[in-house]
Tab-separated table of C-alpha atoms and ligand atoms in Angstrom:
chain	number	residue	atom	x	y	z
P	17	MET	CA	-0.097	-0.005	-0.284
P	18	GLU	CA	2.551	2.637	1.330
P	19	GLU	CA	3.992	1.827	-2.136
P	20	ASN	CA	1.072	3.430	-3.967
P	21	PHE	CA	2.692	7.176	-2.678
P	22	LYS	CA	6.254	6.192	-4.069
P	23	LEU	CA	6.759	9.193	-6.781
P	24	THR	CA	6.931	7.291	-9.856
P	25	ASN	CA	6.432	10.532	-12.130
P	26	ALA	CA	9.789	12.720	-13.726
P	27	VAL	CA	10.156	15.585	-11.727
P	28	GLU	CA	11.592	19.030	-13.185
P	29	LEU	CA	13.441	20.134	-10.562
P	30	LYS	CA	12.615	24.382	-10.346
P	31	GLU	CA	15.257	27.122	-8.322
P	32	SER	CA	12.591	27.683	-6.106
P	33	LEU	CA	8.994	27.540	-4.949
P	34	ALA	CA	6.516	29.591	-2.726
P	35	THR	CA	3.419	27.972	-1.712
P	36	LYS	CA	1.105	28.868	1.398
P	37	TRP	CA	-1.757	26.730	3.467
P	38	GLN	CA	-4.596	26.459	5.899
P	39	ALA	CA	-5.617	22.808	7.789
P	40	PRO	CA	-8.059	23.474	10.593
P	41	SER	CA	-7.662	20.940	13.911
P	42	ASN	CA	-10.415	18.148	13.996
P	43	ILE	CA	-12.219	16.594	17.098
P	44	ALA	CA	-13.062	12.837	16.817
P	45	LEU	CA	-16.018	11.668	17.675
P	46	VAL	CA	-15.131	7.711	17.472
P	47	LYS	CA	-11.621	7.903	19.183
P	48	TYR	CA	-8.170	6.772	17.698
P	49	TRP	CA	-6.168	5.433	20.660
P	50	GLY	CA	-3.337	2.846	20.159
P	51	LYS	CA	-1.089	2.678	17.330
P	52	HIS	CA	1.417	0.551	15.622
P	53	GLY	CA	4.661	0.774	13.074
P	54	LEU	CA	4.566	3.803	11.413
P	55	GLN	CA	1.203	5.744	12.610
P	56	LEU	CA	-0.840	2.959	11.831
P	57	PRO	CA	-3.909	3.268	13.972
P	58	ALA	CA	-4.964	0.236	16.214
P	59	ASN	CA	-8.552	0.913	15.438
P	60	PRO	CA	-10.892	3.027	12.674
P	61	SER	CA	-11.568	6.474	14.020
P	62	ILE	CA	-13.961	9.295	12.508
P	63	SER	CA	-13.686	13.317	13.263
P	64	PHE	CA	-15.776	15.907	12.576
P	65	THR	CA	-13.186	19.064	11.114
P	66	LEU	CA	-13.354	22.158	12.457
P	67	ASP	CA	-13.192	25.515	10.987
P	68	ALA	CA	-11.686	28.594	13.244
P	69	CYS	CA	-8.750	26.297	14.404
P	70	ARG	CA	-7.175	26.702	11.810
P	71	THR	CA	-2.666	26.837	10.837
P	72	ILE	CA	-1.504	28.702	8.289
P	73	THR	CA	1.689	27.677	7.434
P	74	SER	CA	3.839	29.402	4.374
P	75	VAL	CA	6.754	27.754	2.458
P	76	LYS	CA	9.051	28.773	1.087
P	77	ALA	CA	11.766	26.085	-1.217
P	78	SER	CA	15.324	26.681	-2.168
P	79	GLN	CA	17.428	24.580	-4.920
P	80	GLY	CA	20.110	23.278	-2.612
P	81	LYS	CA	21.110	20.255	0.089
P	82	HIS	CA	17.963	19.477	2.308
P	83	SER	CA	17.573	21.339	5.179
P	84	PHE	CA	15.218	23.135	6.765
P	85	SER	CA	14.413	26.563	9.344
P	86	ILE	CA	10.527	26.656	11.299
P	87	SER	CA	9.314	30.210	12.921
P	88	TYR	CA	6.295	31.012	14.228
P	89	ASP	CA	5.370	34.886	13.076
P	90	GLY	CA	8.713	35.526	11.688
P	91	GLU	CA	10.213	34.088	14.927
P	92	ALA	CA	12.502	31.173	14.573
P	93	ILE	CA	10.861	28.503	16.979
P	94	PRO	CA	13.839	26.006	17.351
P	95	GLU	CA	11.910	23.736	19.719
P	96	PHE	CA	10.032	22.506	16.925
P	97	ALA	CA	12.574	20.973	14.715
P	98	PRO	CA	12.856	17.997	15.822
P	99	LYS	CA	9.234	17.527	14.647
P	100	ILE	CA	10.224	18.713	11.573
P	101	GLU	CA	13.315	16.889	10.857
P	102	ALA	CA	11.480	13.538	11.947
P	103	TYR	CA	8.768	14.690	9.519
P	104	PHE	CA	11.348	15.214	6.470
P	105	LYS	CA	13.034	11.929	7.310
P	106	ARG	CA	9.506	10.211	7.300
P	107	ILE	CA	8.287	11.279	4.053
P	108	ALA	CA	11.960	11.496	2.384
P	109	SER	CA	11.029	7.925	0.525
P	110	TYR	CA	7.879	9.207	-0.756
P	111	CYS	CA	8.551	12.862	-2.089
P	112	PRO	CA	12.689	12.302	-2.966
P	113	TRP	CA	12.491	15.486	-4.751
P	114	ILE	CA	12.519	17.091	-1.839
P	115	ALA	CA	16.548	15.902	-0.784
P	116	ASN	CA	17.739	19.090	-3.762
P	117	TYR	CA	15.529	21.405	-1.026
P	118	HIS	CA	16.652	24.001	1.659
P	119	PHE	CA	13.140	24.829	3.212
P	120	GLU	CA	11.895	28.179	5.165
P	121	ILE	CA	8.787	27.303	6.856
P	122	ASP	CA	6.509	29.837	8.814
P	123	THR	CA	4.011	29.176	10.673
P	124	HIS	CA	0.660	30.790	12.426
P	125	ASN	CA	-1.984	29.082	14.497
P	126	THR	CA	-5.771	31.040	15.007
P	127	PHE	CA	-5.701	29.668	17.798
P	128	PRO	CA	-3.950	31.011	20.949
P	129	HIS	CA	-0.697	29.374	21.478
P	130	SER	CA	-1.665	27.981	25.193
P	131	SER	CA	-4.588	26.933	25.136
P	132	GLY	CA	-4.335	23.335	25.918
P	133	ILE	CA	-5.425	23.066	21.934
P	134	ALA	CA	-3.003	20.788	19.853
P	135	SER	CA	-1.354	22.032	16.839
P	136	SER	CA	0.186	18.415	16.069
P	137	ALA	CA	-3.301	18.103	13.683
P	138	SER	CA	-3.667	21.667	12.161
P	139	SER	CA	0.161	21.743	11.727
P	140	MET	CA	1.136	18.884	10.238
P	141	ALA	CA	-2.127	19.097	7.425
P	142	ALA	CA	-0.917	22.728	6.428
P	143	LEU	CA	2.732	21.219	6.476
P	144	SER	CA	1.845	17.979	4.088
P	145	ALA	CA	-0.587	20.094	1.562
P	146	CYS	CA	2.571	22.194	1.161
P	147	VAL	CA	4.743	19.171	0.143
P	148	ILE	CA	1.865	18.265	-2.189
P	149	ASP	CA	1.600	20.943	-3.857
P	150	PHE	CA	4.971	21.564	-4.466
P	151	GLU	CA	5.419	17.891	-5.736
P	152	SER	CA	1.900	18.738	-7.983
P	153	GLU	CA	4.232	22.553	-9.318
P	154	LEU	CA	7.521	19.776	-9.991
P	155	THR	CA	5.322	16.846	-12.112
P	156	GLY	CA	2.789	18.393	-13.332
P	157	VAL	CA	0.315	15.715	-11.798
P	158	PRO	CA	-2.896	17.314	-9.930
P	159	LEU	CA	-3.116	17.463	-6.386
P	160	ASP	CA	-2.938	14.349	-5.212
P	161	TYR	CA	-5.314	14.991	-1.229
P	162	HIS	CA	-4.644	10.997	-0.291
P	163	LYS	CA	-1.565	11.323	-0.532
P	164	MET	CA	-1.855	14.608	1.254
P	165	SER	CA	-3.572	12.738	4.178
P	166	PHE	CA	-0.559	10.294	3.907
P	167	LEU	CA	1.891	12.150	4.546
P	168	ALA	CA	0.057	14.454	7.198
P	169	ARG	CA	-0.032	10.933	9.426
P	170	LEU	CA	3.062	10.366	9.267
P	171	GLY	CA	3.705	13.595	10.494
P	172	SER	CA	1.108	13.064	13.156
P	173	GLY	CA	-1.784	10.892	13.132
P	174	SER	CA	-4.659	12.435	13.745
P	175	ALA	CA	-3.430	15.124	10.860
P	176	CYS	CA	-4.708	12.933	8.091
P	177	ARG	CA	-8.539	13.675	9.329
P	178	SER	CA	-7.569	17.713	9.030
P	179	LEU	CA	-7.402	17.616	4.796
P	180	GLN	CA	-10.320	17.381	3.071
P	181	GLY	CA	-14.025	16.971	4.041
P	182	ALA	CA	-15.946	17.559	7.004
P	183	ALA	CA	-16.570	14.568	8.651
P	184	VAL	CA	-13.349	12.215	7.675
P	185	LEU	CA	-13.092	8.569	8.518
P	186	TRP	CA	-9.589	7.035	9.041
P	187	GLY	CA	-8.444	3.417	9.447
P	188	GLU	CA	-10.057	0.109	7.988
P	189	HIS	CA	-13.115	-0.810	8.975
P	190	LYS	CA	-14.954	-3.096	7.008
P	191	ASP	CA	-18.238	-0.994	7.258
P	192	THR	CA	-16.539	1.499	4.930
P	193	GLU	CA	-15.068	1.147	0.948
P	194	GLY	CA	-12.299	3.074	0.693
P	195	SER	CA	-11.125	2.997	4.418
P	196	SER	CA	-7.538	2.852	4.857
P	197	ASN	CA	-4.868	2.876	7.109
P	198	HIS	CA	-2.476	5.032	5.676
P	199	TYR	CA	-5.053	7.792	5.071
P	200	GLY	CA	-8.319	9.810	5.436
P	201	ILE	CA	-11.149	9.158	3.585
P	202	ASP	CA	-13.967	12.457	3.106
P	203	LYS	CA	-17.161	11.496	4.496
P	204	SER	CA	-18.555	14.299	4.261
P	205	GLU	CA	-21.360	12.707	2.337
P	206	LEU	CA	-22.909	10.661	5.261
P	207	LEU	CA	-24.368	14.299	7.156
P	208	HIS	CA	-27.647	14.105	7.759
P	209	PRO	CA	-28.109	18.279	7.121
P	210	ILE	CA	-28.553	18.705	11.320
P	211	PHE	CA	-24.990	17.901	11.563
P	212	ARG	CA	-23.766	20.420	8.088
P	213	ASP	CA	-23.585	23.333	10.170
P	214	PHE	CA	-22.978	21.587	13.394
P	215	GLN	CA	-21.227	23.817	16.125
P	216	ASP	CA	-17.997	23.306	18.196
P	217	THR	CA	-17.339	25.420	21.632
P	218	ILE	CA	-14.172	24.445	22.983
P	219	LEU	CA	-14.303	25.284	26.822
P	220	LEU	CA	-11.175	26.360	28.154
P	221	VAL	CA	-10.466	24.404	31.398
P	222	ASP	CA	-6.628	23.727	31.381
P	223	LYS	CA	-4.564	25.623	28.792
P	224	GLY	CA	-1.175	24.106	30.126
P	225	GLU	CA	0.538	21.749	28.415
P	226	LYS	CA	-0.417	18.273	27.367
P	227	VAL	CA	-0.053	16.683	30.805
P	228	VAL	CA	0.436	13.014	28.546
P	229	SER	CA	2.294	13.439	25.346
P	230	SER	CA	0.250	11.461	22.537
P	231	THR	CA	3.118	9.658	22.299
P	232	ILE	CA	3.184	7.590	25.571
P	233	GLY	CA	-0.781	7.919	25.342
P	234	HIS	CA	-0.453	5.190	22.551
P	235	ASP	CA	2.164	3.529	23.957
P	236	LEU	CA	-0.058	3.097	27.421
P	237	MET	CA	-2.579	0.382	24.867
P	238	ASN	CA	0.122	-1.622	24.200
P	239	GLY	CA	-0.292	-4.643	26.537
P	240	HIS	CA	-3.498	-2.669	28.059
P	241	ALA	CA	-6.007	-5.491	29.715
P	242	PHE	CA	-8.685	-3.828	28.438
P	243	ALA	CA	-6.545	-2.666	24.522
P	244	LYS	CA	-8.347	-5.914	22.435
P	245	ALA	CA	-11.961	-5.246	23.555
P	246	ARG	CA	-11.649	-1.207	22.748
P	247	PHE	CA	-10.485	-1.985	19.557
P	248	GLU	CA	-13.275	-4.272	18.617
P	249	GLN	CA	-15.991	-1.348	20.130
P	250	ALA	CA	-14.648	0.935	17.950
P	251	HIS	CA	-15.305	-1.016	15.004
P	252	GLU	CA	-18.902	-1.524	16.571
P	253	ASN	CA	-19.258	2.546	17.451
P	254	LEU	CA	-18.065	3.599	14.300
P	255	THR	CA	-20.770	1.941	11.843
P	256	THR	CA	-23.352	3.118	14.689
P	257	LEU	CA	-22.186	6.363	14.533
P	258	LYS	CA	-22.130	6.042	10.713
P	259	LYS	CA	-25.762	5.365	11.042
P	260	ALA	CA	-26.631	8.058	13.313
P	261	LEU	CA	-24.842	10.762	11.341
P	262	GLU	CA	-26.864	9.363	7.849
P	263	GLU	CA	-29.808	9.792	9.636
P	264	GLY	CA	-29.773	12.712	11.961
P	265	ASP	CA	-29.948	10.381	14.685
P	266	LEU	CA	-28.933	12.792	17.578
P	267	GLU	CA	-30.143	9.943	19.831
P	268	THR	CA	-27.694	7.990	19.068
P	269	PHE	CA	-25.170	10.278	18.217
P	270	ILE	CA	-24.695	11.667	22.085
P	271	LYS	CA	-25.142	8.553	22.943
P	272	ILE	CA	-21.949	7.227	21.320
P	273	THR	CA	-19.747	10.465	21.223
P	274	GLU	CA	-20.175	10.855	24.806
P	275	SER	CA	-19.536	7.057	25.785
P	276	GLU	CA	-16.167	7.846	23.793
P	277	ALA	CA	-15.043	10.972	25.114
P	278	LEU	CA	-15.538	8.623	28.473
P	279	THR	CA	-14.056	5.363	27.306
P	280	LEU	CA	-10.787	7.253	25.809
P	281	HIS	CA	-10.576	8.459	29.540
P	282	ALA	CA	-11.776	5.221	30.773
P	283	MET	CA	-8.120	3.686	28.874
P	284	MET	CA	-5.977	6.005	30.939
P	285	MET	CA	-6.882	5.912	33.893
P	286	THR	CA	-6.468	1.872	33.639
P	287	SER	CA	-3.305	1.801	31.837
P	288	HIS	CA	-0.189	1.273	33.833
P	289	PRO	CA	1.146	3.870	34.720
P	290	TYR	CA	-2.213	5.395	35.608
P	291	PHE	CA	-3.314	8.783	34.166
P	292	ILE	CA	-6.219	11.182	35.123
P	293	LEU	CA	-6.696	13.782	32.770
P	294	MET	CA	-9.793	15.457	33.823
P	295	LYS	CA	-9.773	18.056	36.340
P	296	PRO	CA	-12.698	18.974	38.415
P	297	GLN	CA	-14.679	21.582	36.021
P	298	THR	CA	-14.125	19.028	33.553
P	299	LEU	CA	-16.616	17.170	35.909
P	300	SER	CA	-18.673	20.120	36.619
P	301	ILE	CA	-19.530	20.977	32.819
P	302	ILE	CA	-20.417	17.605	32.286
P	303	GLU	CA	-23.161	17.184	34.740
P	304	GLU	CA	-24.320	20.898	34.033
P	305	ILE	CA	-24.472	19.608	30.426
P	306	TRP	CA	-26.187	15.803	31.148
P	307	ALA	CA	-29.115	18.885	33.857
P	308	PHE	CA	-29.333	20.976	30.671
P	309	ARG	CA	-30.462	18.080	28.128
P	310	LYS	CA	-32.450	16.378	30.673
P	311	GLU	CA	-34.783	20.139	31.592
P	312	THR	CA	-34.698	21.185	27.983
P	313	GLN	CA	-34.433	17.957	25.710
P	314	ILE	CA	-31.662	20.430	23.589
P	315	PRO	CA	-29.377	18.310	21.668
P	316	VAL	CA	-26.206	19.576	23.512
P	317	CYS	CA	-23.221	16.800	24.126
P	318	PHE	CA	-19.985	16.768	25.115
P	319	THR	CA	-16.039	14.990	24.554
P	320	LEU	CA	-12.843	14.899	25.160
P	321	ASP	CA	-9.724	14.985	24.054
P	322	ALA	CA	-6.558	13.643	25.944
P	323	GLY	CA	-7.108	16.639	28.042
P	324	ALA	CA	-9.105	18.667	30.470
P	325	ASN	CA	-10.801	20.785	27.913
P	326	VAL	CA	-14.469	20.185	26.839
P	327	HIS	CA	-15.578	20.299	23.321
P	328	LEU	CA	-19.512	21.245	23.819
P	329	LEU	CA	-20.941	20.007	20.131
P	330	TYR	CA	-24.722	20.908	18.709
P	331	PRO	CA	-26.806	21.520	16.270
P	332	SER	CA	-26.744	25.247	15.546
P	333	GLU	CA	-30.336	26.139	15.445
P	334	HIS	CA	-29.880	26.161	19.122
P	335	LYS	CA	-27.101	28.469	19.479
P	336	ILE	CA	-28.688	31.458	21.737
P	337	ALA	CA	-30.253	28.744	24.028
P	338	VAL	CA	-26.505	26.986	24.758
P	339	GLY	CA	-24.610	29.916	23.843
P	340	GLU	CA	-26.742	31.392	27.352
P	341	LEU	CA	-25.919	27.869	29.077
P	342	ILE	CA	-22.058	28.642	28.687
P	343	ASN	CA	-22.377	32.153	30.094
P	344	ASN	CA	-24.453	31.513	32.695
P	345	LYS	CA	-23.052	28.471	33.916
P	346	LEU	CA	-20.071	26.653	32.022
P	347	ASP	CA	-17.416	29.578	31.511
P	348	GLN	CA	-16.993	30.193	35.156
P	349	TYR	CA	-15.083	26.394	34.700
P	350	CYS	CA	-12.991	27.538	32.138
P	351	GLN	CA	-9.546	29.435	32.958
P	352	ASN	CA	-9.953	32.873	33.217
P	353	SER	CA	-13.754	32.387	31.503
P	354	HIS	CA	-12.216	31.057	27.881
P	355	TYR	CA	-13.985	29.361	25.738
P	356	ILE	CA	-13.729	29.203	21.431
P	357	CYS	CA	-16.577	28.964	19.234
P	358	ASP	CA	-15.846	26.809	16.366
P	359	GLN	CA	-17.903	24.896	13.647
P	360	ILE	CA	-17.450	22.383	10.989
P	361	GLY	CA	-15.695	22.804	8.501
P	362	THR	CA	-14.569	21.883	5.253
P	363	GLY	CA	-10.565	21.126	5.163
P	364	ALA	CA	-7.143	21.957	3.952
P	365	LYS	CA	-7.556	25.386	1.668
P	366	LYS	CA	-4.935	27.398	-0.312
P	367	CYS	CA	-4.343	30.998	0.433
N	16	PMV	O1	-2.703	12.189	16.520
N	16	PMV	P1	-2.464	12.262	17.849
N	16	PMV	O2	-1.345	11.314	17.931
N	16	PMV	O3	-1.977	13.557	18.558
N	16	PMV	O4	-3.753	11.573	18.557
N	16	PMV	C1	-4.793	12.155	18.740
N	16	PMV	C2	-5.399	11.467	19.785
N	16	PMV	C3	-7.102	11.940	20.368
N	16	PMV	O5	-6.648	13.487	19.962
N	16	PMV	C4	-6.894	11.944	21.921
N	16	PMV	C5	-7.864	10.758	19.832
N	16	PMV	C6	-8.061	11.448	17.793
N	16	PMV	O6	-8.511	10.692	17.669
N	16	PMV	O7	-8.034	12.578	17.682
């Protein structure tokens, strides 16, 4: 399979190249947690693509010995270099022309640096979009979104779900034709109209660095007592969730989405070493959401990443009522009352 992404077309090197792409973050509904080999997922996952939380990356390439510089808003950020270096090494056999270029990479996130929102998905997706854009220019072959997603995955697993489409499925799944462990596939066509402008308000409970890096986190699933059952459950949940997305079945959507979030955290609480990544405020928010949903019948639910922040998911028609819930009850649990209003987006774009 990987072989399919090795470049077979002739490359005509140019002296210099320049491009700029933006790519969004994404929020998983069925979670990817556990991997093997080179960022191959232990189970399939599906996510909503976000819109406001994005990374904008510009890359200039000049012909010469391979090297790169990386900056954030024009300021050098050497601490990012090891990740980019590893990325270039991993993609080298698929894009051999990179050996002939020096890359000047400048990046910017639309979300605050210290918000507890990981930028690895959006940044690796944006950089991969730039690389494929160059490759298309050098070979004359149209942009290959599957290869873009494939390269992004080599940078950071979930980044492969940040390129194309409002809902992206990644990982082999028997009920999904065309699904692959190597790249994400656009499943926007699944979405019932109720999901097409779904809102995601990210409640910033903890803006600090991740307590458990995702590399360590995924590793916790190796030898985990519940791993086998969890991986099987993800397959089943994906089948059920896909149907709910198609039918606009909010009740099932909520049941699977919240259960997936809690299962992700349950896996962390029952691994060795074990971690509790939720904060008391995370639990308070969850209780408030449940009470509000019971009282109003408004279909708002939550999901969590591998951290304490809460993603509040709801149909846009309930924006006002949920806005009141946030301002009256939930923002007190956020650090400095901060939250980010986002919604479902469509993927990476050239700027
Ligand atoms: O892409 P990574 O290695 O940072 O892992 C992401 C893992 C979760 O965000 C917890 C789940 C997911 O599917 O995005």
